[in-house]
Amino acid sequence: MVFSTLKQEKPVLIEAPGKAQKVVIWLHGLGADGHDFEEIVPHLSLPEQHGIRFIFPHAPISPVTINGGMQMHSWYDIRSENLLEDVDAAGVRVSCYRVFELIENQIKEGITASNIYLAGFSQGGLVALNAALSGQYSLGGVIALSTYCPMAEQFYLHRDMPILMLHGEQDPVVPIHIAEASRDAIQKGGYQVEWHSFDMQHQVCAEELVQIGEWLQART
């Protein structure tokens, strides 16, 4: 399944030291771009020869309703503050297709699906969860940061896939009760979720990056 008609900016690429054995495709949040998480790699405390290629794609620029129709990098439209019920499902699907194409490109380069991981922050986390748990490939796992998942009841594939969810306890953008409800819905579907919360808002913190690094090392 290839979606070559979906034009994209070239992703930011951080090549693995030595030969790439694993790949992490990391999706940014609303209004950011692929450079947003580019500098986190050294802070994951990975071994010097970790063998992980990091890919940071850019969301397309499109109008976002909740921001007055402003054009910005966005994986899908956000129409209201009702995050769990007012969902741009079509926009999420299109972004999942973009992720599927990135996955297929890595498979063509010799990386097996089980050695590909999706990660995402906020909007990017929602797309990462949907792409990982509804796509045809059984990936190595998915990391969802400061996000939510309104379509969890639709997931039925890859129930053995490792899922790491991380959230800020004072998050004003995606309140933690929304994230917890999403976690519970995913677990209700038969998935195992590793959950951690941190004393922070809608952001990342050093402790969280260490947690992500340890999680990746346990699977490399």
GROMACS .gro file of C-alpha atoms in nm:
model
  220
    1MET     CA    1   0.000   0.000   0.000
    2VAL     CA    2   0.180   0.313  -0.121
    3PHE     CA    3   0.043   0.666  -0.110
    4SER     CA    4   0.290   0.836  -0.344
    5THR     CA    5   0.039   1.103  -0.444
    6LEU     CA    6   0.057   1.263  -0.098
    7LYS     CA    7   0.328   1.523  -0.142
    8GLN     CA    8   0.537   1.591   0.165
    9GLU     CA    9   0.827   1.806   0.270
   10LYS     CA   10   1.141   1.601   0.310
   11PRO     CA   11   1.158   1.480   0.674
   12VAL     CA   12   1.440   1.572   0.909
   13LEU     CA   13   1.672   1.272   0.928
   14ILE     CA   14   1.919   1.182   1.202
   15GLU     CA   15   2.106   0.881   1.079
   16ALA     CA   16   2.207   0.603   1.313
   17PRO     CA   17   2.570   0.572   1.420
   18GLY     CA   18   2.694   0.283   1.209
   19LYS     CA   19   2.437   0.069   1.030
   20ALA     CA   20   2.073   0.147   1.109
   21GLN     CA   21   1.901  -0.148   1.275
   22LYS     CA   22   1.594   0.032   1.414
   23VAL     CA   23   1.391   0.335   1.307
   24VAL     CA   24   1.187   0.581   1.512
   25ILE     CA   25   0.941   0.797   1.316
   26TRP     CA   26   0.857   1.090   1.546
   27LEU     CA   27   0.561   1.323   1.475
   28HIS     CA   28   0.554   1.678   1.610
   29GLY     CA   29   0.262   1.870   1.758
   30LEU     CA   30   0.033   2.139   1.618
   31GLY     CA   31   0.210   2.443   1.475
   32ALA     CA   32   0.559   2.293   1.504
   33ASP     CA   33   0.751   2.107   1.236
   34GLY     CA   34   0.995   1.820   1.200
   35HIS     CA   35   1.275   2.021   1.359
   36ASP     CA   36   1.086   2.049   1.688
   37PHE     CA   37   1.218   1.725   1.837
   38GLU     CA   38   1.540   1.706   1.638
   39GLU     CA   39   1.753   1.804   1.937
   40ILE     CA   40   1.609   1.550   2.182
   41VAL     CA   41   1.807   1.252   2.053
   42PRO     CA   42   2.122   1.321   2.261
   43HIS     CA   43   1.902   1.358   2.571
   44LEU     CA   44   1.761   1.006   2.543
   45SER     CA   45   2.083   0.869   2.700
   46LEU     CA   46   2.114   0.600   2.435
   47PRO     CA   47   2.436   0.399   2.400
   48GLU     CA   48   2.694   0.549   2.164
   49GLN     CA   49   2.632   0.281   1.900
   50HIS     CA   50   2.255   0.262   1.943
   51GLY     CA   51   2.180   0.181   1.579
   52ILE     CA   52   1.857   0.386   1.568
   53ARG     CA   53   1.766   0.610   1.274
   54PHE     CA   54   1.534   0.896   1.372
   55ILE     CA   55   1.293   1.043   1.118
   56PHE     CA   56   1.102   1.363   1.197
   57PRO     CA   57   0.841   1.436   0.927
   58HIS     CA   58   0.667   1.769   0.875
   59ALA     CA   59   0.288   1.792   0.887
   60PRO     CA   60   0.133   1.974   0.589
   61ILE     CA   61   0.034   2.338   0.629
   62SER     CA   62  -0.343   2.375   0.651
   63PRO     CA   63  -0.606   2.592   0.824
   64VAL     CA   64  -0.690   2.505   1.185
   65THR     CA   65  -1.045   2.592   1.286
   66ILE     CA   66  -0.985   2.636   1.660
   67ASN     CA   67  -0.709   2.887   1.580
   68GLY     CA   68  -0.936   3.103   1.365
   69GLY     CA   69  -0.849   2.924   1.044
   70MET     CA   70  -0.481   3.015   1.072
   71GLN     CA   71  -0.256   2.823   0.835
   72MET     CA   72   0.001   2.612   1.018
   73HIS     CA   73   0.164   2.273   1.025
   74SER     CA   74  -0.116   2.041   1.134
   75TRP     CA   75  -0.175   1.667   1.108
   76TYR     CA   76  -0.554   1.722   1.112
   77ASP     CA   77  -0.803   1.996   1.190
   78ILE     CA   78  -0.903   2.073   1.548
   79ARG     CA   79  -1.253   2.213   1.537
   80SER     CA   80  -1.330   2.264   1.906
   81GLU     CA   81  -1.212   2.197   2.260
   82ASN     CA   82  -1.424   1.881   2.268
   83LEU     CA   83  -1.124   1.664   2.188
   84LEU     CA   84  -1.284   1.324   2.243
   85GLU     CA   85  -1.605   1.379   2.046
   86ASP     CA   86  -1.544   1.644   1.777
   87VAL     CA   87  -1.278   1.464   1.574
   88ASP     CA   88  -1.148   1.525   1.222
   89ALA     CA   89  -1.139   1.153   1.148
   90ALA     CA   90  -1.077   1.206   0.776
   91GLY     CA   91  -0.776   1.428   0.847
   92VAL     CA   92  -0.635   1.170   1.089
   93ARG     CA   93  -0.670   0.898   0.824
   94VAL     CA   94  -0.483   1.105   0.565
   95SER     CA   95  -0.198   1.164   0.809
   96CYS     CA   96  -0.190   0.792   0.887
   97TYR     CA   97  -0.145   0.730   0.513
   98ARG     CA   98   0.154   0.963   0.520
   99VAL     CA   99   0.301   0.762   0.807
  100PHE     CA  100   0.232   0.435   0.626
  101GLU     CA  101   0.431   0.562   0.330
  102LEU     CA  102   0.726   0.646   0.557
  103ILE     CA  103   0.706   0.298   0.709
  104GLU     CA  104   0.703   0.137   0.366
  105ASN     CA  105   1.004   0.340   0.260
  106GLN     CA  106   1.199   0.207   0.557
  107ILE     CA  107   1.093  -0.149   0.486
  108LYS     CA  108   1.221  -0.108   0.130
  109GLU     CA  109   1.554  -0.003   0.280
  110GLY     CA  110   1.576  -0.331   0.470
  111ILE     CA  111   1.431  -0.240   0.811
  112THR     CA  112   1.172  -0.493   0.925
  113ALA     CA  113   0.838  -0.364   1.049
  114SER     CA  114   0.909  -0.503   1.397
  115ASN     CA  115   1.213  -0.273   1.415
  116ILE     CA  116   1.013   0.042   1.334
  117TYR     CA  117   0.866   0.253   1.614
  118LEU     CA  118   0.623   0.544   1.598
  119ALA     CA  119   0.638   0.834   1.842
  120GLY     CA  120   0.440   1.153   1.858
  121PHE     CA  121   0.365   1.457   2.070
  122SER     CA  122   0.009   1.593   2.111
  123GLN     CA  123  -0.147   1.586   1.759
  124GLY     CA  124   0.145   1.373   1.647
  125GLY     CA  125   0.081   1.128   1.930
  126LEU     CA  126  -0.279   1.078   1.823
  127VAL     CA  127  -0.169   1.003   1.466
  128ALA     CA  128   0.109   0.773   1.590
  129LEU     CA  129  -0.138   0.570   1.797
  130ASN     CA  130  -0.389   0.546   1.513
  131ALA     CA  131  -0.128   0.453   1.254
  132ALA     CA  132   0.036   0.193   1.479
  133LEU     CA  133  -0.283   0.026   1.600
  134SER     CA  134  -0.483   0.033   1.276
  135GLY     CA  135  -0.215  -0.015   1.009
  136GLN     CA  136  -0.127  -0.339   0.834
  137TYR     CA  137   0.220  -0.369   0.986
  138SER     CA  138   0.299  -0.501   1.333
  139LEU     CA  139   0.553  -0.244   1.447
  140GLY     CA  140   0.799  -0.254   1.734
  141GLY     CA  141   0.592  -0.018   1.945
  142VAL     CA  142   0.444   0.329   1.982
  143ILE     CA  143   0.527   0.621   2.212
  144ALA     CA  144   0.245   0.870   2.275
  145LEU     CA  145   0.338   1.196   2.449
  146SER     CA  146   0.088   1.449   2.589
  147THR     CA  147  -0.191   1.322   2.368
  148TYR     CA  148  -0.535   1.164   2.352
  149CYS     CA  149  -0.708   0.896   2.147
  150PRO     CA  150  -1.076   0.950   2.062
  151MET     CA  151  -1.105   0.655   1.821
  152ALA     CA  152  -0.966   0.380   2.044
  153GLU     CA  153  -1.283   0.170   2.013
  154GLN     CA  154  -1.196   0.116   1.645
  155PHE     CA  155  -0.865  -0.057   1.720
  156TYR     CA  156  -0.847  -0.435   1.702
  157LEU     CA  157  -0.509  -0.508   1.539
  158HIS     CA  158  -0.169  -0.571   1.697
  159ARG     CA  159  -0.288  -0.614   2.056
  160ASP     CA  160   0.059  -0.731   2.158
  161MET     CA  161   0.225  -0.407   2.045
  162PRO     CA  162   0.409  -0.224   2.327
  163ILE     CA  163   0.250   0.115   2.400
  164LEU     CA  164   0.415   0.387   2.611
  165MET     CA  165   0.196   0.684   2.712
  166LEU     CA  166   0.345   0.986   2.891
  167HIS     CA  167   0.160   1.296   3.011
  168GLY     CA  168   0.189   1.614   3.212
  169GLU     CA  169  -0.015   1.632   3.530
  170GLN     CA  170  -0.079   2.006   3.478
  171ASP     CA  171  -0.138   1.992   3.102
  172PRO     CA  172  -0.381   2.276   3.009
  173VAL     CA  173  -0.404   2.179   2.641
  174VAL     CA  174  -0.485   1.810   2.675
  175PRO     CA  175  -0.598   1.779   3.038
  176ILE     CA  176  -0.473   1.465   3.206
  177HIS     CA  177  -0.824   1.328   3.261
  178ILE     CA  178  -0.869   1.318   2.882
  179ALA     CA  179  -0.540   1.133   2.843
  180GLU     CA  180  -0.637   0.891   3.120
  181ALA     CA  181  -0.972   0.826   2.953
  182SER     CA  182  -0.789   0.752   2.629
  183ARG     CA  183  -0.550   0.518   2.807
  184ASP     CA  184  -0.842   0.335   2.968
  185ALA     CA  185  -1.021   0.301   2.633
  186ILE     CA  186  -0.710   0.153   2.472
  187GLN     CA  187  -0.668  -0.090   2.760
  188LYS     CA  188  -1.035  -0.186   2.736
  189GLY     CA  189  -0.963  -0.291   2.378
  190GLY     CA  190  -0.717  -0.550   2.504
  191TYR     CA  191  -0.393  -0.353   2.472
  192GLN     CA  192  -0.122  -0.326   2.738
  193VAL     CA  193  -0.025   0.036   2.808
  194GLU     CA  194   0.275   0.151   3.010
  195TRP     CA  195   0.170   0.485   3.160
  196HIS     CA  196   0.376   0.757   3.331
  197SER     CA  197   0.277   1.108   3.436
  198PHE     CA  198   0.510   1.394   3.521
  199ASP     CA  199   0.494   1.725   3.707
  200MET     CA  200   0.477   1.939   3.392
  201GLN     CA  201   0.236   2.107   3.151
  202HIS     CA  202   0.202   2.049   2.772
  203GLN     CA  203   0.571   1.988   2.715
  204VAL     CA  204   0.849   1.737   2.760
  205CYS     CA  205   1.084   1.714   3.055
  206ALA     CA  206   1.426   1.560   3.116
  207GLU     CA  207   1.284   1.279   3.329
  208GLU     CA  208   1.043   1.190   3.052
  209LEU     CA  209   1.321   1.173   2.792
  210VAL     CA  210   1.516   0.936   3.015
  211GLN     CA  211   1.203   0.719   3.040
  212ILE     CA  212   1.172   0.711   2.661
  213GLY     CA  213   1.540   0.625   2.620
  214GLU     CA  214   1.512   0.337   2.866
  215TRP     CA  215   1.200   0.209   2.692
  216LEU     CA  216   1.374   0.212   2.354
  217GLN     CA  217   1.687   0.045   2.492
  218ALA     CA  218   1.478  -0.235   2.637
  219ARG     CA  219   1.364  -0.309   2.282
  220THR     CA  220   1.694  -0.267   2.096
   0.00000   0.00000   0.00000
